[in-house]
Short mmCIF file of C-alpha atoms and ligand atoms in Angstrom, two decimals:
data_model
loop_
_atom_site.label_atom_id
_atom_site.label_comp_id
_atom_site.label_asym_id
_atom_site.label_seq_id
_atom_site.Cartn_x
_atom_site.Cartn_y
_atom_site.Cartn_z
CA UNK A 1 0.00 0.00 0.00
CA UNK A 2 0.71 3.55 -0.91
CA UNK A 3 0.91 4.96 2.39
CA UNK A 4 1.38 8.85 2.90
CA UNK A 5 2.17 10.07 6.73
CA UNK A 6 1.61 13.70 7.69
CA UNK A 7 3.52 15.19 10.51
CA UNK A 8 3.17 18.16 11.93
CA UNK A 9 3.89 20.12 14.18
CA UNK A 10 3.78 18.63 17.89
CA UNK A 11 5.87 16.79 20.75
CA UNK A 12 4.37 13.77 19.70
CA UNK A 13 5.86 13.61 16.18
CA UNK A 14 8.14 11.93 18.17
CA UNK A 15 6.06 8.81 18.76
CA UNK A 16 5.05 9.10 14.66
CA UNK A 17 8.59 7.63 14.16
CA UNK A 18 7.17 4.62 15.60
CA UNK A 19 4.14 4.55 13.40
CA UNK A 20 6.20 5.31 10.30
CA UNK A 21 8.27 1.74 10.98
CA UNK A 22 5.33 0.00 11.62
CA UNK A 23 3.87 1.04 8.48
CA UNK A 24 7.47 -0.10 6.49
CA UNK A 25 7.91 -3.30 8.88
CA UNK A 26 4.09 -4.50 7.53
CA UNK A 27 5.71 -4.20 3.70
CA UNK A 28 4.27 -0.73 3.00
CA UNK A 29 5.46 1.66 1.06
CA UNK A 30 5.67 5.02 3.03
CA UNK A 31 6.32 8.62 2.00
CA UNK A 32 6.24 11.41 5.73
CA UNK A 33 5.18 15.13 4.31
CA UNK A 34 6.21 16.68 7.39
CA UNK A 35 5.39 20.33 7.55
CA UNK A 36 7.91 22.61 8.63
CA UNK A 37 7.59 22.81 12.29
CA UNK A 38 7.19 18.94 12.76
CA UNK A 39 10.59 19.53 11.97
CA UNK A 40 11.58 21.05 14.76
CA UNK A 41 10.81 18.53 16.48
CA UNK A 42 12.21 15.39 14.46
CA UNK A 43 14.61 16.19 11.64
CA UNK A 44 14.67 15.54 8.16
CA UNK A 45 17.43 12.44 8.22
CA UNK A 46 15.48 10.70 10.20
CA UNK A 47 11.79 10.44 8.94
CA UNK A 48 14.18 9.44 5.16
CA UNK A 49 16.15 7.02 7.57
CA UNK A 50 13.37 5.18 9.00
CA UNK A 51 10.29 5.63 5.70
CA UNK A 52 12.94 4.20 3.45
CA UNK A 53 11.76 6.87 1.11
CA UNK A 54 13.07 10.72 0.04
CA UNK A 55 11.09 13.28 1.94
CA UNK A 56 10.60 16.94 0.89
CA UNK A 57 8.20 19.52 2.70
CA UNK A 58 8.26 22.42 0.22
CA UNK A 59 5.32 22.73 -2.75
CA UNK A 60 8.79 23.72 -4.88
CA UNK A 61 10.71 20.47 -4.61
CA UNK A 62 10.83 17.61 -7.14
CA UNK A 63 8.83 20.57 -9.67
CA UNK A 64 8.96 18.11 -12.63
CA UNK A 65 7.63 15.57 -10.74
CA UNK A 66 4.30 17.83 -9.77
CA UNK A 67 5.67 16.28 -6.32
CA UNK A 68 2.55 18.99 -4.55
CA UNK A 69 -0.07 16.92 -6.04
CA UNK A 70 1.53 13.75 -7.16
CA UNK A 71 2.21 11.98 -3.42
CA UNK A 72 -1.71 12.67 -2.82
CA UNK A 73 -2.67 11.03 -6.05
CA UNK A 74 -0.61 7.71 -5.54
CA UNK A 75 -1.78 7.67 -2.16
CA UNK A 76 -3.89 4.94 -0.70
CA UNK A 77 -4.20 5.86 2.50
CA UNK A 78 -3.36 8.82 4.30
CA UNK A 79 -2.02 9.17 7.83
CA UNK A 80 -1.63 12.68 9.52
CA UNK A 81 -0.26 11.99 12.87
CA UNK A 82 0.09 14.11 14.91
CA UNK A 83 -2.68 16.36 13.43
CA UNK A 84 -2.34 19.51 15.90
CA UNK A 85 -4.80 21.95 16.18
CA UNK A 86 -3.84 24.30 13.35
CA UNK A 87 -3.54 21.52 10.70
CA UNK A 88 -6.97 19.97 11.49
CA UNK A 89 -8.01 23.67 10.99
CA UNK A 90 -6.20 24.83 7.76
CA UNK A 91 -7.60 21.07 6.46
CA UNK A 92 -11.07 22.02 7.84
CA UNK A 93 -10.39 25.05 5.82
CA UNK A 94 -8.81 23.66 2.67
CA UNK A 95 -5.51 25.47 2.79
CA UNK A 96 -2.86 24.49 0.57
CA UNK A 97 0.04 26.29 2.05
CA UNK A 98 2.83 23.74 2.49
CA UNK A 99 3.05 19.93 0.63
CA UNK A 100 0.69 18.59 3.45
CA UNK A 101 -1.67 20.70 2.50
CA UNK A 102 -1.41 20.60 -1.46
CA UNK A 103 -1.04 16.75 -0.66
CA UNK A 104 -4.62 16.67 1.05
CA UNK A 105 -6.56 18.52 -1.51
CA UNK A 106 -4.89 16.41 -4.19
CA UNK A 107 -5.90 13.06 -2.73
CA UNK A 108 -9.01 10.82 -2.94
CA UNK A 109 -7.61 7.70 -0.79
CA UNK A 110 -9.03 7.57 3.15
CA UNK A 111 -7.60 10.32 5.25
CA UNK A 112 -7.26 9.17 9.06
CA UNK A 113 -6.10 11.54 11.46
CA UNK A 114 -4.43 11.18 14.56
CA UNK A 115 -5.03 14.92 16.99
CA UNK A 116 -2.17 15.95 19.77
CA UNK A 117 -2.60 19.05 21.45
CA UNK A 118 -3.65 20.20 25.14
CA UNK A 119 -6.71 19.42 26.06
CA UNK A 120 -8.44 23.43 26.11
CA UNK A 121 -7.08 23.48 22.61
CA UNK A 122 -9.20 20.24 22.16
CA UNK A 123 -12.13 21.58 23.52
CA UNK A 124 -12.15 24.96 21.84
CA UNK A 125 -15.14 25.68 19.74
CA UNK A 126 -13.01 26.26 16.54
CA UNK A 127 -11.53 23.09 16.93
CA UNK A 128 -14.99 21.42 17.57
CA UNK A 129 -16.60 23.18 14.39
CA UNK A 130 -13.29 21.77 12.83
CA UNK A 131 -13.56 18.24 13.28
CA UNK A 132 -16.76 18.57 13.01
CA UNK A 133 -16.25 19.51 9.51
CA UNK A 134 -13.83 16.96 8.72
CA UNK A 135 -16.22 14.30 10.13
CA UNK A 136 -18.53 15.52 7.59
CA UNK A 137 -16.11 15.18 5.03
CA UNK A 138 -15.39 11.52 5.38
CA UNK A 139 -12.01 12.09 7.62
CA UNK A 140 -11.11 9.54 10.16
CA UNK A 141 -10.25 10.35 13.71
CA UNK A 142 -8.24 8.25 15.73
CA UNK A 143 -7.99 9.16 19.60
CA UNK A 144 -7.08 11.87 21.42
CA UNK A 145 -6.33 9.60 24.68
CA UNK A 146 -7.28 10.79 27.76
CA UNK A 147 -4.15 11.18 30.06
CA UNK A 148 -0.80 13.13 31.32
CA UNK A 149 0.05 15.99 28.68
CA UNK A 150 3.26 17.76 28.58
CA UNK A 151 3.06 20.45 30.44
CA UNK A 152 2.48 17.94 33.58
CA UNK A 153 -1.29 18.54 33.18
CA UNK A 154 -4.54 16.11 31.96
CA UNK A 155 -7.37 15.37 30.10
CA UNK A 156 -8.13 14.42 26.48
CA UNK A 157 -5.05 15.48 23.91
CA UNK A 158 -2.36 12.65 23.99
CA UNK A 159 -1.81 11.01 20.24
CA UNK A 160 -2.99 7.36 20.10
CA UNK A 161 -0.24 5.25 20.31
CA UNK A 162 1.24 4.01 16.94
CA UNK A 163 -0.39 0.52 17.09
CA UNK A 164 -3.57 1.85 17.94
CA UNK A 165 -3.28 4.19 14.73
CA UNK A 166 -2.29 1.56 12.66
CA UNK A 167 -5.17 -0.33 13.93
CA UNK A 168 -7.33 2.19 12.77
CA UNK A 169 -6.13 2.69 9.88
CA UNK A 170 -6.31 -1.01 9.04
CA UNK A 171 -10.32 -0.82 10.04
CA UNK A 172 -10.88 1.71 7.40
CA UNK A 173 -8.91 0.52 4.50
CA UNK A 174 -8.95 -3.11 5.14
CA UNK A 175 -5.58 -5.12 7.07
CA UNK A 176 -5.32 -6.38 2.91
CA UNK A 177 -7.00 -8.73 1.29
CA UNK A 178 -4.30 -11.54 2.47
CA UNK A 179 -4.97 -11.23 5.72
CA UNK A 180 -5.04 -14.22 8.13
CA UNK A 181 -3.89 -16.19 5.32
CA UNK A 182 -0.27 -18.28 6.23
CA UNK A 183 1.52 -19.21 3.18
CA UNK A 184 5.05 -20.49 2.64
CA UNK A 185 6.93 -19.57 0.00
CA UNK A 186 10.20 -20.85 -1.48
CA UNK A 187 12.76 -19.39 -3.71
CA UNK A 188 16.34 -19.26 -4.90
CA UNK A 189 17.98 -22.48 -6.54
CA UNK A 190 19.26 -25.67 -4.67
CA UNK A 191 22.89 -26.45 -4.76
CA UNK A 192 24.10 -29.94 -4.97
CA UNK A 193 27.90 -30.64 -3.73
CA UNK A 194 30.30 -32.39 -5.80
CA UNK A 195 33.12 -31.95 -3.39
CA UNK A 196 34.11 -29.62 -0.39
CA UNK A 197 34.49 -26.63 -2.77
CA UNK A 198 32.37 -27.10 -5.80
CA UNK A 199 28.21 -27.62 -6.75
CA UNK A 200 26.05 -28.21 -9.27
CA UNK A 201 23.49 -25.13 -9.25
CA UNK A 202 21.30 -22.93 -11.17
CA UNK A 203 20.95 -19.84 -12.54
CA UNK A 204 17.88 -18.33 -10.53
CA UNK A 205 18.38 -15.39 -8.62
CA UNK A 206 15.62 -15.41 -6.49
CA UNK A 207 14.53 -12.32 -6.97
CA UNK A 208 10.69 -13.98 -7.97
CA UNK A 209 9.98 -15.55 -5.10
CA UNK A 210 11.03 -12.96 -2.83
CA UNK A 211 8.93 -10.64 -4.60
CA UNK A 212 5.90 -13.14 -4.06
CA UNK A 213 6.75 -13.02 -0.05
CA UNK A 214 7.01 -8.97 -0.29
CA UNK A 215 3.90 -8.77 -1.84
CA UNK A 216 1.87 -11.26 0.00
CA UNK A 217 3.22 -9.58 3.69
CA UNK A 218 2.37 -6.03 2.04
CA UNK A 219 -1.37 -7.90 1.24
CA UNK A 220 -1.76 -8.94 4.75
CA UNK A 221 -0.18 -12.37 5.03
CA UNK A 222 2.02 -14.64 7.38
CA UNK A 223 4.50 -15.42 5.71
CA UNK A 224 7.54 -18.06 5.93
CA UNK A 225 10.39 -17.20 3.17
CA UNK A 226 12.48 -20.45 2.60
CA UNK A 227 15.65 -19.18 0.42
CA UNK A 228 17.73 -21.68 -1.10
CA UNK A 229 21.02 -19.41 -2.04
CA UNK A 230 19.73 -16.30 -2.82
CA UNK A 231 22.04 -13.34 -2.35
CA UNK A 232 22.17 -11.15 0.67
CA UNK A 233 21.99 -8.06 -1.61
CA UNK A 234 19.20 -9.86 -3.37
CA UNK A 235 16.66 -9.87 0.29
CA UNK A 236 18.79 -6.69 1.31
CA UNK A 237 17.00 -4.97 -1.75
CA UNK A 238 12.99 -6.21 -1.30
CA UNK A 239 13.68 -4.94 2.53
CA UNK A 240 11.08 -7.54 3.42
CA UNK A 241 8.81 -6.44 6.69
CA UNK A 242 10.21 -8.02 9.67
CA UNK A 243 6.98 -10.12 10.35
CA UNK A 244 8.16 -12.23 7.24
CA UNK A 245 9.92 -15.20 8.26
CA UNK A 246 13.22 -16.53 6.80
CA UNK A 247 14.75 -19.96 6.21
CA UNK A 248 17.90 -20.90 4.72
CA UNK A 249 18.38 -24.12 2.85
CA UNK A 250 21.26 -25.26 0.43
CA UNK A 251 20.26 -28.47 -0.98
CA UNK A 252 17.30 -29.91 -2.35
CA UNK A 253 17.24 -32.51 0.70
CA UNK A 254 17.38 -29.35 2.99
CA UNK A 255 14.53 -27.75 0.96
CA UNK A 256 12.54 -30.85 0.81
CA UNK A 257 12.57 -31.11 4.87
CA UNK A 258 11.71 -27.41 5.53
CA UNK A 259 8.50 -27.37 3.00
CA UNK A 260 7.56 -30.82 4.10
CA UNK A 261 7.46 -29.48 7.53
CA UNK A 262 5.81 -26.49 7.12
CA UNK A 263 3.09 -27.43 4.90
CA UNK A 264 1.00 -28.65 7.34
CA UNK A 265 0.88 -25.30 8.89
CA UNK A 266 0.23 -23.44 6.00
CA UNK A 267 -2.60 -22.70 3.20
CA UNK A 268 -1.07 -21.87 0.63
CA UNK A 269 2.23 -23.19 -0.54
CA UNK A 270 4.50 -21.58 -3.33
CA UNK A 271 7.25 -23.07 -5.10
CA UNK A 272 9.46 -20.87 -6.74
CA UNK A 273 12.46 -22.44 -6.05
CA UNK A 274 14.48 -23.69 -9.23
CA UNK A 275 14.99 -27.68 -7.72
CA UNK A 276 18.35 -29.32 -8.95
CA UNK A 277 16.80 -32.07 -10.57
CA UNK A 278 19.76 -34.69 -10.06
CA UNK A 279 22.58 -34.69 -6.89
CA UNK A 280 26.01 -36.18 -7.37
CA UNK A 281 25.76 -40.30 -6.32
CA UNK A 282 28.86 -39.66 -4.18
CA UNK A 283 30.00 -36.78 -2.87
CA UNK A 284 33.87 -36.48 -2.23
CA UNK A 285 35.25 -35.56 1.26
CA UNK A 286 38.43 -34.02 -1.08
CA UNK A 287 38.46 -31.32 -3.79
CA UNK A 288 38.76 -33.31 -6.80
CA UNK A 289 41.87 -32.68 -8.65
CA UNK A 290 42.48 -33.07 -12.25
CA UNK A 291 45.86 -34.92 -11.37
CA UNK A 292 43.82 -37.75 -10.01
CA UNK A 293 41.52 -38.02 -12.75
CA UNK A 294 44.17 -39.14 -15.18
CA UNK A 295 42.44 -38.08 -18.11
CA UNK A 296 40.58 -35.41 -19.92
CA UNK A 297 37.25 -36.57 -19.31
CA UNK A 298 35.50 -36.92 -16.26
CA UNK A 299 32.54 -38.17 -15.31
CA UNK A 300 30.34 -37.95 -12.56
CA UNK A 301 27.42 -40.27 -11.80
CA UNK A 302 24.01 -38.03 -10.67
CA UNK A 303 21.54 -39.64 -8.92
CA UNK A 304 17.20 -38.29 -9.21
CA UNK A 305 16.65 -35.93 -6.38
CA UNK A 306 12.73 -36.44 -5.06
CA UNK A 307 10.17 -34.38 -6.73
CA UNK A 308 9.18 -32.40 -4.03
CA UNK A 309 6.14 -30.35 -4.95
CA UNK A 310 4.64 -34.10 -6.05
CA UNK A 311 4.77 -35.11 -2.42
CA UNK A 312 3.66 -31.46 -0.65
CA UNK A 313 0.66 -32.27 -3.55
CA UNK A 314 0.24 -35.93 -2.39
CA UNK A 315 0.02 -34.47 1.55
CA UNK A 316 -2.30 -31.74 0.28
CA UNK A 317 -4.92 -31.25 3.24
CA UNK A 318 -8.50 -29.67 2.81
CA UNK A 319 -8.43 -26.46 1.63
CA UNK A 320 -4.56 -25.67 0.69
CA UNK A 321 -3.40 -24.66 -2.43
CA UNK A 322 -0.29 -25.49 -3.91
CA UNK A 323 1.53 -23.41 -6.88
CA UNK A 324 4.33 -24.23 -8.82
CA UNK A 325 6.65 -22.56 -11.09
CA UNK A 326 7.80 -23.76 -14.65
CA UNK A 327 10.98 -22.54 -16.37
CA UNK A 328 10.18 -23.40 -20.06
CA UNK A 329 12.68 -23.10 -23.30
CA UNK A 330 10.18 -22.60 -25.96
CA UNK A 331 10.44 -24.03 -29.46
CA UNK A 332 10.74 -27.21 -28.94
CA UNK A 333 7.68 -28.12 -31.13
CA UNK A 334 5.20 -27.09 -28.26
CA UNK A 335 3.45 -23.52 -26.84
CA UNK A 336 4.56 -22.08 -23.71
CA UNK A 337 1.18 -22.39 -22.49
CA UNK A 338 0.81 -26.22 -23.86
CA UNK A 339 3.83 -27.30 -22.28
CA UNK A 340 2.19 -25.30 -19.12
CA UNK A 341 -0.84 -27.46 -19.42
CA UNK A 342 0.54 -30.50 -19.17
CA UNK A 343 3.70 -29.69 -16.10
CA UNK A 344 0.69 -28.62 -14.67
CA UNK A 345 -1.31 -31.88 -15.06
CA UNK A 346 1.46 -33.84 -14.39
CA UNK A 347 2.32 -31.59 -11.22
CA UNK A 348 -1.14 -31.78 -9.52
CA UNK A 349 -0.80 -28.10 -8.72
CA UNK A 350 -3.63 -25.72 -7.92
CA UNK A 351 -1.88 -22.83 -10.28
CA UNK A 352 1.37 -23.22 -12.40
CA UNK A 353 3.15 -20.20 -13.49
CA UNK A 354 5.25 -20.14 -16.72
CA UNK A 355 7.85 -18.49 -17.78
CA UNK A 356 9.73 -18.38 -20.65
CA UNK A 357 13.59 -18.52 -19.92
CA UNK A 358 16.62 -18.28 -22.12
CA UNK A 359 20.18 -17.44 -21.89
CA UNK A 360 19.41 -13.61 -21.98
CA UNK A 361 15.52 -13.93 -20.53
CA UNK A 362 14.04 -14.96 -17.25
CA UNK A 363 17.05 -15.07 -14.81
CA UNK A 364 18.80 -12.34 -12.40
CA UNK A 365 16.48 -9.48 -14.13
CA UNK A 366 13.86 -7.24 -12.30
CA UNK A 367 11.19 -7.93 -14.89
CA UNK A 368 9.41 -11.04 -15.80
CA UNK A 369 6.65 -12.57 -18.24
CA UNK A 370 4.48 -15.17 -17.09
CA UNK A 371 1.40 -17.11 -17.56
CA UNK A 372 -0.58 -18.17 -15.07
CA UNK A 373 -2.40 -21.75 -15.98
CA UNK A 374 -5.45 -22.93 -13.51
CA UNK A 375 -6.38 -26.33 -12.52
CA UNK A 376 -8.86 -25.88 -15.28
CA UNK A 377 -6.30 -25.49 -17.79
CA UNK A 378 -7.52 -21.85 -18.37
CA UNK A 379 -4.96 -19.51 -18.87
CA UNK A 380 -6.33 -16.76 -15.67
CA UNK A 381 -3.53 -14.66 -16.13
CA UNK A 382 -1.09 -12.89 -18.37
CA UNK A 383 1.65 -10.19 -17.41
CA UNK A 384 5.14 -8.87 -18.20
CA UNK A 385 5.86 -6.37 -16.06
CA UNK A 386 8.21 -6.15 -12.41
CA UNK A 387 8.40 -8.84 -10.69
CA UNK A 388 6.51 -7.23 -7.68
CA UNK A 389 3.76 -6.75 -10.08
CA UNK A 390 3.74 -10.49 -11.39
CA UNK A 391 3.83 -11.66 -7.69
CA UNK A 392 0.44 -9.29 -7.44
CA UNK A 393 -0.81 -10.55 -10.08
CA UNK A 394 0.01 -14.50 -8.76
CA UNK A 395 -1.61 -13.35 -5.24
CA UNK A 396 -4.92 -12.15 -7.16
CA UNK A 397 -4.87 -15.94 -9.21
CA UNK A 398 -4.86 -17.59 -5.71
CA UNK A 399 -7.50 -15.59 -3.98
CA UNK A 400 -9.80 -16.64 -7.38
CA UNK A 401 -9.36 -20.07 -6.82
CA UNK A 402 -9.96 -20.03 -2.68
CA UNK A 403 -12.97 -17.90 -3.16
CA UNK A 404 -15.25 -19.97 -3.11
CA UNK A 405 -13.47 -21.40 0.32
CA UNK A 406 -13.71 -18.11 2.02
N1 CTP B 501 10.10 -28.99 -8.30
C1 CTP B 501 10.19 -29.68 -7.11
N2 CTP B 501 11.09 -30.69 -6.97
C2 CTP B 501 11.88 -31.06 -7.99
C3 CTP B 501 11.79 -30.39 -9.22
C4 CTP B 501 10.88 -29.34 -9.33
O1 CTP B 501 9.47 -29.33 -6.18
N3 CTP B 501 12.73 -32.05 -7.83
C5 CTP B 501 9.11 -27.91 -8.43
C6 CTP B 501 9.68 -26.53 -8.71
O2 CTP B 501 9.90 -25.81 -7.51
C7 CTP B 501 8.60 -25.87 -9.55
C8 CTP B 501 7.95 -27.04 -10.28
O3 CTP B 501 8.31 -28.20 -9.55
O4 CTP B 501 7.61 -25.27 -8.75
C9 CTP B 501 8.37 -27.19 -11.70
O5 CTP B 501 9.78 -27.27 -11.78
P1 CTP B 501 10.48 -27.90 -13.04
O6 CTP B 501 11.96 -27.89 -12.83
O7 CTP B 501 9.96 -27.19 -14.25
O8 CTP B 501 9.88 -29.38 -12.96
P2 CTP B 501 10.47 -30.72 -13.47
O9 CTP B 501 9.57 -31.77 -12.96
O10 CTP B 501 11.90 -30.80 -13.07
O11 CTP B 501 10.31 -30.62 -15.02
P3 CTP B 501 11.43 -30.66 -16.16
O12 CTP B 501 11.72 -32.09 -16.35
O13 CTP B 501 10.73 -30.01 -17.31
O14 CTP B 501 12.61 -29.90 -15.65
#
């Protein structure tokens, strides 16, 4: 979600830090407007630090952009916490004199606001007519809480804490569509030794399969990552919400036991990890050398590895879905999507998704192309775009298939 936080102005844009790495830990996207005095109070460094994101508070930054209008516009949701007394009144009135306030004309997404200020500021009649006003318009008010202000006095002023604005803010746009759903996703490529310093491998990155975690923990999911070599720089980059958990594997025996374990705990499995299809019969203790070989040619005996999607399908319980992925050369007499038709007929999976690889296509990029084939053989989905976007796309395929479950 496209999540815009405004801060302004008050002691407790200190506790909107809080709320802004909530908002990134749950796999948002999140852009702070502060206005000017908010930072007074919390600097610039660290609302960029902490969103993940640039941040500019002047109508005359990022002109080509149309950065006054354009964060409002992308928004999905938008946060102003805290909202002190004079911005719930120069909203009430429509004023456009800083980026928050261009931002909040421009936008059409749910506005939630979270008010901080002393409690005779809270009870003044402008400030009553005011939220009264934005009530009217459709604005969301979270809190104030009732308690110790900062002057040492009481009553009703003190921002909602950050989970409670969250909360709120969940209640009104929806915690995502994923939400209570546990899936398990894997990704990478297994690695089979030969000896203590060499493997047979593959060329997949990962970068897929993470993008199918990101995007199902961004939708509301639990999810369980299980990476089988994929690059630090590689999860470094998707900056995955800390509520998604990871697993590291190497081998395809090491894969095999983590899925097999988890899928009875899950509803929805995802394999996007490129298996090694065969493992070396014996694997040496000793680097191999050339001098012991004795001849140019050497050959190494590979045994099958198990299929292990076919026996997370054969364990299927009541109500799980299982996808798989399918790396397909194409012209080899046969569509893409025929050849999909029948992997996924042979797999027994819920969804497959294709895609078609080649030296230069498929592998280590930030795009991909895939079709999406259904138990019905139907071909539900089609897209080349980012791989974030395909992994939306995959998440939209599975909720058609469990919605009649739901
Ligand atoms: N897969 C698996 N275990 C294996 C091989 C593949 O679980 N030993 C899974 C992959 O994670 C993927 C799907 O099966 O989700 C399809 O992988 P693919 O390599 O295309 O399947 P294969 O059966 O190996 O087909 P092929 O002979 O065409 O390589």
């Amino acid at each position: 979600m496209f999540v815009v936080i405004g801060v302004s102005g008050g002691i407790a844009a200190y506790k909107a830090v809080q709320l802004v790495r909530l908002l990134v830990q749950h796999g948002h996207d999140v852009h702070v407007v502060p206005t000017g005095d908010a930072l007074r109070f919390v600097g610039l460094p660290t609302w960029e630090a902490i969103s993940r994101n640039p941040v500019t508070t002047s109508v005359h930054d990022d002109v080509p952009k149309v950065r006054h209008v354009a964060l409002g516009q992308s928004a999905d949701l938008v946060i102003v916490a805290p909202a002190t007394a004079n911005t719930l009144a120069k909203m009430a009135a429509g004023l456009a004199d800083d980026l928050l306030g261009t931002t909040l004309l421009a936008t059409t997404a749910p506005v939630v606001v979270a008010p901080a200020m002393h409690a005779e500021m809270w009870r003044h009649p402008a400030t009553v007519a005011n939220m009264a006003m934005l009530h009217e318009r459709g604005v969301h008010v979270v809190g104030p809480d009732d308690g110790a202000l900062t002057g040492g006095d009481r009553g009703p002023g003190r921002m909602s804490e950050p989970d409670a604005i969250v909360q709120a803010a969940y209640a009104v746009v929806g915690g995502g569509d994923l939400s209570g759903l546990r899936v398990v996703v894997s990704t990478g490529g297994t690695r089979e030794p030969i000896d203590p310093v060499r493997f047979l491998g593959n060329r997949s990155s990962g970068k897929q399969g993470v993008a199918v975690a990101q995007a199902a923990a961004a939708r509301g999911a639990d999810v369980l990552l299980v990476t089988a070599n994929v690059d630090s720089g590689v999860l470094a980059a998707a900056s995955l919400p800390s509520s998604v958990r990871i697993e590291t594997v190497t081998t395809t025996a090491q894969l095999q036991r983590a899925m097999t374990d988890a899928a009875p705990h899950h509803d929805v499995i995802v394999m996007a990890a490129a298996v090694a299809d065969y493992r070396v019969a014996e694997v040496s203790d000793r680097k191999l050398t050339k001098e012991a070989a004795g001849a140019q040619e050497r050959t190494l005996a590979l045994v099958e590895n198990p299929d292990i999607l076919a026996g997370l399908v054969a364990a299927r319980r009541d109500g799980q879905t299982i996808v798989g992925f399918a790396a397909e050369t194409p012209g080899e007499g046969e569509t893409l999507v025929a050849r999909g038709r029948r992997k996924r007929a042979r797999k027994g999976v819920d969804l497959l998704a294709v895609n078609e690889v080649g030296w230069s296509t498929g592998f280590e990029s930030d795009d991909n192309a895939v079709i999406v084939i259904d138990a019905a053989d139907d071909v539900v989905a089609e897209v080349r775009a980012s791989k974030r976007a395909v992994a939306d796309t995959l998440w939209d395929a599975v909720s058609a298939v469990r919605a009649p479950r739901r």
